[in-house]
Amino acid sequence: MRVALFITCVNDTLFPGTGKATVTLLRRLGVDVAFPRAQTCCGQMHVNTGYREEGVRLARHFAEVFGGYDAVVVPSGSCGAMVREQYPRLAPAATEEVVPKVYELSEFLIDVLGVTDVGAYYPHRVTYHPTCHSLRGLHLGDRPLRLLRNVRGLELVPLPGAEECCGFGGTFAVKNPAISAAMCADKVGNVMATGAQVLCAADNSCLMHIGGTLTRQKTGVKIMHLAEILAATEATEDAPAAATIERSAP
Amino acid sequence: MNARDQILARIRGAVTGAPDVEVPRDYRGATGPGPGAGTAEPRLIDLLAERLRDYRAIVHVVPEAEIASVVREALARRAAARLVVPDGLPSAWLRPPEGEAVPYETVPYETVRDDPELSAGDLDRVDGVITGCAAAIAETGTIVLDAGPGQGRRALTLLPDYHLCVVRADQVVAGVPDAVAVLVAERPLTWISGPSATSDIELDRVEGVHGPRTLEVVIST
Amino acid sequence: MSRTFLGMPGRALERGFPANAAAAVRDSQLRFNLRKATRTIRGKRASVVAELPDWEGLRQAGKSIKDHTLRNLDRYLLQLEGAVTAAGGHVHWARDADEANRIVAGLVKATGETEVVKVKSMATQEIGLNEALAAEGVTAYETDLAELIVQLGDDWPSHILVPAIHRNRAEIREIFRKRMGEWGRPAPEDLTDDPRALAEAARLHLRERFLSTKVAISGANFMIAETGTLVVLESEGNGRMCLTLPRTLISVVGIEKILPTWRDLEVFLQLLPRSSTGERMNPYTSTWTGATEGQEFHLVLLDNGRTDVLADEVGRQALRCIRCSACLNVCPVYERAGGHAYGSVYPGPIGAILTPQLRGMGSELDRSLPYASSLCGACYEVCPVAIDIPEVLVDLRAKARHPRAERLGMAAAGWIFNRPERLALAQRAGGRLRRFVPKRLPGPMSAWTDTRDIPDIPRESFRDWWDRTGGGQTGTEPRDGAAR
C-alpha cells in the first residue's frame, strides 16, 4: 500500500512536530509513509472565507499531488473534512477518485491498520477536545478516545461540554473576535475544570486558538496533537526534546 | 400581471431544470389498530397514561363499567357545580348503572347543554366540560378531538378551566402516523397533550395559561 | 435581489454583526439569560429526539417532502387554493410585505373593527404587520406570552420560538407591572416573578380581549395542498382562542409552508414539537379547513423574497425551514450574541442564511451575517429537515463582496499556495523573522492577539526538515524551538 502524508499548511509551517510525530508513529507501525513535496494547502481558508475560485484551484492541485496513492493520511480533522465534505462540491470530477482515500490519522490507524494500541507511553493527565470538524464533519466518533485509552500511563479525563465549538472557525476568530473569545473562554474554563495537564485534539488550528488563550492566561496547561501523544514512548518521555518541546516553550 | 400570476411565474422560473425527489419513508408508519379495530393492547394504554401524566394530566385507567363513578368522584373533587355536556355524550358516563347507590338525579352538579349555542361569556363561567374524543396517541400522550358527537364545537373545550375527557380503549393508537391515518382532515381537529402550558419564561415549562389549566383523562379498558 | 423588508428596523441594522455581537457579549445579564434558556431546551430536545428509533428516517422524509414540494410549488399552491376556496375560504396572493399588509388592513377594515388579536406568527412579524395596521388605525394585540412581553416592552423579538428569551423572570415582572395597564387590564399589585404568577397575569390580562375581539390574525405551521387544511401548533391556548372565537380569521402564510398531502403531517407533527420545545407533542395543535364553524376565513399567501431564494440552487434549501429554532438553541454564536445582533426577525444560524437571501447583501449587516458562524456544524446536526446551514453559509460568503485588504491577503496566500516552492520560501522567511514577531499584532490581526498568544514560529518547517533528514531517516534532530 502506497501511503502519503498530507501534512497541511498549518502543521507544515507552524507545527512541524505534529508531522514528525505522525511519521514516527506510522513507521513504528510498519507504514512507509511518503511526503509528496508538491503539496501545499487544502484550500479551506479560502473557501470558508468566500474565495471559492482559489479553493477550486487548490482542490485540483490536491488531486494531482495525491492521485497516485492508495491512502492519504492527514493529521487534521478540519483539513480532512474540507477534502471529504467540500471537494465533491468544488471540483467533483477532479477529486472523486482521491476523496475516498483520504483518512484522518485516527481513522487510518483504526479503520485501515486495525490498531487501537499503538504502543505509546505518556504518563500524564490528559483531556480530549473532539473539535467540530472531527466530530460532525468526519464523524470520528470515539476513535481518538479509543487510541488514547490504550496509551500506557495516560489518565484520560472527560472534558465537560466537549462537543461545543472552541470558537476558532478559521477567519471567524478574526472577523468575530468578541464571540470567538467568549467561546474560547468557556472552553478554557471547561479544560481547567478537568484538572488536566495536557489538552489534546486532532486538529492544531483549534489547539492554536485554545492554546493561545491557555498561555495568555498562564494556566500551565500544555496542548498536544493526538499524533504527538501517540508517538510518545518511554524514550521520548525521558528525552522530550523531539516531539513536545516546541509546545512546552513558555 | 396580477400577484397570483406573477408569483406562480417566478416559481416556475426559479425551479426550471431543478431535479425532483422521491420521498423515502423509512420510519415507523401507521401500523397499530385504529379506533373501532378492537381494544388496544394494554401496553398502549399504559403508555398513554404514563405520557399524559408526564405532562401533568390527571389520569385514571378503569373498566368501562366504572366510568360513571370515576367521573362523579372527579367532579366532586373538583367541586365542579356546572358542567358543559356536549350533545352525543354517552349518558352512561354520567349516569351510574342501575342498582348503584347514587342515583343520577342526585349527582352533585348541574349539566349545561350547548343548545342554544352558549356564548363565550357563558362558557367562561362554567366550571368544566366533559367530552369524549376521536383518537388518542399513546406515544405522545395526545388526545384528539374532531368536534364529533360527545365533543361539541371547539370552544367548549377551550374556555372552561377544567376539561374531563373520556377515552375508550379502542380509540387508542400507537403513534402519530396511526392518528393521522384515522383522522379526517376536513373536520376541525384539536390535538391536546396535557393542560395549557408555556415555556416562554426562561424556557421553563409552566402549566396553565389560556386553555384549561386542568386536564383529567379517564381511559376505559 | 430585491430589498425585502424583514420587520426589524433600529440600531441593529446600522452596523455589522460583529459590532452588534460584541455589544451583546458585554451584557452579562443577557449572556446569563440566554445561556440558561438555550441549555435547558438543548437537553430537552436531545432526550425526546433520542426516544425515537426512527428519527433519522423522519428527518430524511421531512427533507425530501419539502424538496419535492418546493420543486412543484406552483402546482401545490394552485391545489391548495382550490381546496381552501371549495371549503368556503378566500385566498389572496401577496408579492411583498406592502401588498400583504394592504390586503390584511383592507380585510380588517371591511369588518368595521379596529382591534385584532394575533397568534404568534413569524410571517406577520416579517412583514411588520402590526405597524402597518397601526398606521391604518387598527390595534393588533399579541396574545402569545413571549410576544406579549415583547409588545409591552417596546422590544424586538430575539428568538423564533421564544421571542422574549433575552428577558428573565425579574425583567418580565417589571414589564408587566409598568406596561400592562396601558394596554388593558393591569398586572396584579402583588405580582411576583414566579413564572406561574406571570403566566396567570397574562391569562387575566388577555381573557376579556379573547372573549370580545371579532377579528384574529394568525400564521400557520403547515398548509395541506390536498385538503386545504391549515395547521397551527402552540402551547398556551392563545392560538385556539384566536382561531376559534373571533368571527373573522385571517391567516398570513409564506408560500413555502405547504405540504402536499394530509399524510405528510405524520412526519412533521413528530419532527416539529420535538425539535422546537423539546416535547413529544406540543400542548395544542389546531387544524381547520376553509370556513369553519361559521367563521369567515381569509388566507394570504406571501412571497416576500421567497421566490428569489427558490431560484438559488444551494440556498433554496433554507425554504425547507419549519421555524423550529433548534439551530438557534444549539448555536454557540447565538448563545453569546443573542437574537437582536442578527438585525432580523430570523436570528441564529437559519437567520444567517435566510436574511441575506431574502434581503440581499447590500448592507454591511447583511454582508456580515454569512460570517456569523464558526461553521461548527451543530445547527445542521439538529435541523429536523437537514438544512446544511454551513454549506449555505459558505456559498453566501462566496457571493458576498469582500473587503479590499482581505482580497489582497487572500490573493497573496493563494499565490503562495499555488507553488510548493513559494510556500517553502515563505516558511523560511517566517522562520528567520520569528524573533521579531511581536506578542501583540497590529491591524486586523490584533483581533487575535487581544486575547490569545500566537504560536511560536518554528525555525524549520516540516518540509525543510523532511528534505534535510530524508524524512527523519538521516541526520539529527535540531533542538528546534528550544532556544526560545
Coordinates of C-alpha atoms in Angstrom, one line a residue, chain A residues 60-215:
Chain A
R60 CA -7.4 20.3 -8.2
H61 CA -3.8 20.6 -7.1
F62 CA -4.5 18.3 -4.2
A63 CA -6.0 15.7 -6.5
E64 CA -2.9 15.9 -8.8
V65 CA -0.5 15.6 -5.9
F66 CA -2.2 12.7 -4.1
G67 CA -4.0 10.9 -7.0
G68 CA -1.5 8.1 -7.3
Y69 CA -1.6 6.9 -3.7
D70 CA -3.7 4.2 -2.1
A71 CA -4.2 6.2 1.1
V72 CA -3.6 9.8 2.2
V73 CA -3.2 10.4 5.9
V74 CA -4.0 13.8 7.3
P75 CA -3.3 14.7 10.9
S76 CA -6.1 17.4 10.9
G77 CA -9.8 17.0 11.4
S78 CA -10.7 20.2 9.6
C79 CA -8.5 19.7 6.6
G80 CA -9.7 16.1 6.3
A81 CA -13.3 17.4 6.5
M82 CA -12.5 20.0 3.9
V83 CA -11.4 17.4 1.5
R84 CA -14.2 14.9 2.2
E85 CA -17.1 17.3 2.5
Q86 CA -16.3 20.2 0.2
Y87 CA -14.2 18.8 -2.6
P88 CA -17.1 16.9 -4.1
R89 CA -19.0 20.2 -4.3
L90 CA -16.0 22.3 -5.5
A91 CA -14.4 20.1 -8.1
P92 CA -16.4 16.8 -8.3
A93 CA -14.8 15.3 -11.4
A94 CA -11.2 16.1 -10.5
T95 CA -11.4 14.9 -6.9
E96 CA -13.9 11.9 -6.9
E97 CA -11.1 9.4 -7.1
V98 CA -8.9 10.8 -4.4
V99 CA -11.5 11.8 -1.8
P100 CA -12.4 8.3 -0.6
K101 CA -8.8 7.6 0.0
V102 CA -8.2 10.4 2.5
Y103 CA -8.1 9.4 6.1
E104 CA -7.8 11.4 9.2
L105 CA -5.0 9.9 11.4
S106 CA -7.2 8.1 13.9
E107 CA -9.4 6.7 11.0
F108 CA -6.3 5.4 9.3
L109 CA -5.0 3.8 12.4
I110 CA -8.2 2.1 13.4
D111 CA -10.1 1.6 10.1
V112 CA -7.2 0.8 7.8
L113 CA -4.4 -0.6 10.1
G114 CA -6.9 -2.1 12.6
V115 CA -4.8 -0.8 15.5
T116 CA -6.1 0.7 18.7
D117 CA -3.0 0.2 20.8
V118 CA -0.1 1.9 19.1
G119 CA 2.4 1.1 21.9
A120 CA 2.5 4.6 23.2
Y121 CA 3.5 5.7 26.7
Y122 CA 2.5 9.1 28.1
P123 CA 2.2 9.3 31.9
H124 CA 0.1 12.5 32.1
R125 CA -3.4 13.7 32.9
V126 CA -5.0 14.4 29.5
T127 CA -8.3 15.7 28.4
Y128 CA -9.5 15.5 24.8
H129 CA -11.4 18.1 22.8
P130 CA -13.1 16.4 19.8
T131 CA -13.2 19.5 17.6
C132 CA -16.2 20.3 15.4
H133 CA -14.9 19.1 12.0
S134 CA -13.6 15.8 13.5
L135 CA -16.9 15.2 15.4
R136 CA -19.6 16.5 13.0
G137 CA -17.7 16.6 9.7
L138 CA -15.7 13.4 9.7
H139 CA -17.8 11.6 12.3
L140 CA -14.6 10.3 14.0
G141 CA -16.8 9.2 17.0
D142 CA -14.7 7.8 19.8
R143 CA -11.8 6.7 17.6
P144 CA -9.3 9.2 19.1
L145 CA -10.5 8.3 22.6
R146 CA -10.1 4.5 21.9
L147 CA -6.5 5.3 20.9
L148 CA -5.8 7.4 23.9
R149 CA -7.3 4.9 26.4
N150 CA -4.7 2.4 25.2
V151 CA -1.8 4.8 25.9
R152 CA 0.1 3.4 28.9
G153 CA 0.3 5.8 31.8
L154 CA -2.2 8.2 30.4
E155 CA -5.0 9.3 32.6
L156 CA -7.9 10.4 30.3
V157 CA -10.3 12.8 31.9
P158 CA -13.6 13.8 30.2
L159 CA -14.0 17.4 29.1
P160 CA -17.3 19.0 30.0
G161 CA -19.1 20.4 27.0
A162 CA -16.6 18.6 24.8
E163 CA -18.8 18.8 21.7
E164 CA -19.1 22.6 21.8
C165 CA -17.1 24.7 19.4
C166 CA -14.0 26.4 20.8
G167 CA -14.7 29.5 18.7
F168 CA -11.8 29.2 16.3
G169 CA -13.6 28.8 13.0
G170 CA -10.7 30.0 10.8
T171 CA -11.2 33.6 9.9
F172 CA -14.2 33.7 12.2
A173 CA -11.7 34.2 15.1
V174 CA -10.6 37.5 13.4
K175 CA -13.9 38.6 11.9
N176 CA -15.9 38.0 15.1
P177 CA -13.3 38.3 17.8
A178 CA -15.6 39.1 20.7
I179 CA -17.8 36.0 20.1
S180 CA -14.8 33.8 19.3
A181 CA -13.0 34.9 22.5
A182 CA -16.2 34.3 24.6
M183 CA -16.5 30.8 23.2
C184 CA -12.8 30.1 23.9
A185 CA -13.1 31.4 27.4
D186 CA -15.8 28.9 28.1
K187 CA -13.7 26.1 26.5
V188 CA -10.7 27.1 28.6
G189 CA -12.9 27.1 31.7
N190 CA -14.0 23.6 30.9
V191 CA -10.4 22.5 30.3
M192 CA -9.3 24.0 33.6
A193 CA -12.2 22.2 35.4
T194 CA -10.8 18.8 34.4
G195 CA -7.5 19.5 36.2
A196 CA -5.7 18.1 33.1
Q197 CA -2.1 18.9 32.4
V198 CA -2.5 18.5 28.7
L199 CA -5.2 19.3 26.3
C200 CA -5.2 17.0 23.3
A201 CA -7.1 17.3 19.9
A202 CA -6.8 16.0 16.4
D203 CA -6.6 19.5 15.0
N204 CA -3.8 22.0 15.6
S205 CA -5.8 25.0 14.4
C206 CA -8.3 24.6 17.3
L207 CA -5.4 23.9 19.6
M208 CA -3.6 27.0 18.4
H209 CA -6.7 29.0 19.4
I210 CA -7.3 27.4 22.7
G211 CA -3.6 27.1 23.5
G212 CA -3.1 30.8 22.7
T213 CA -5.6 31.6 25.4
L214 CA -4.2 29.0 27.8
T215 CA -0.7 30.5 27.6

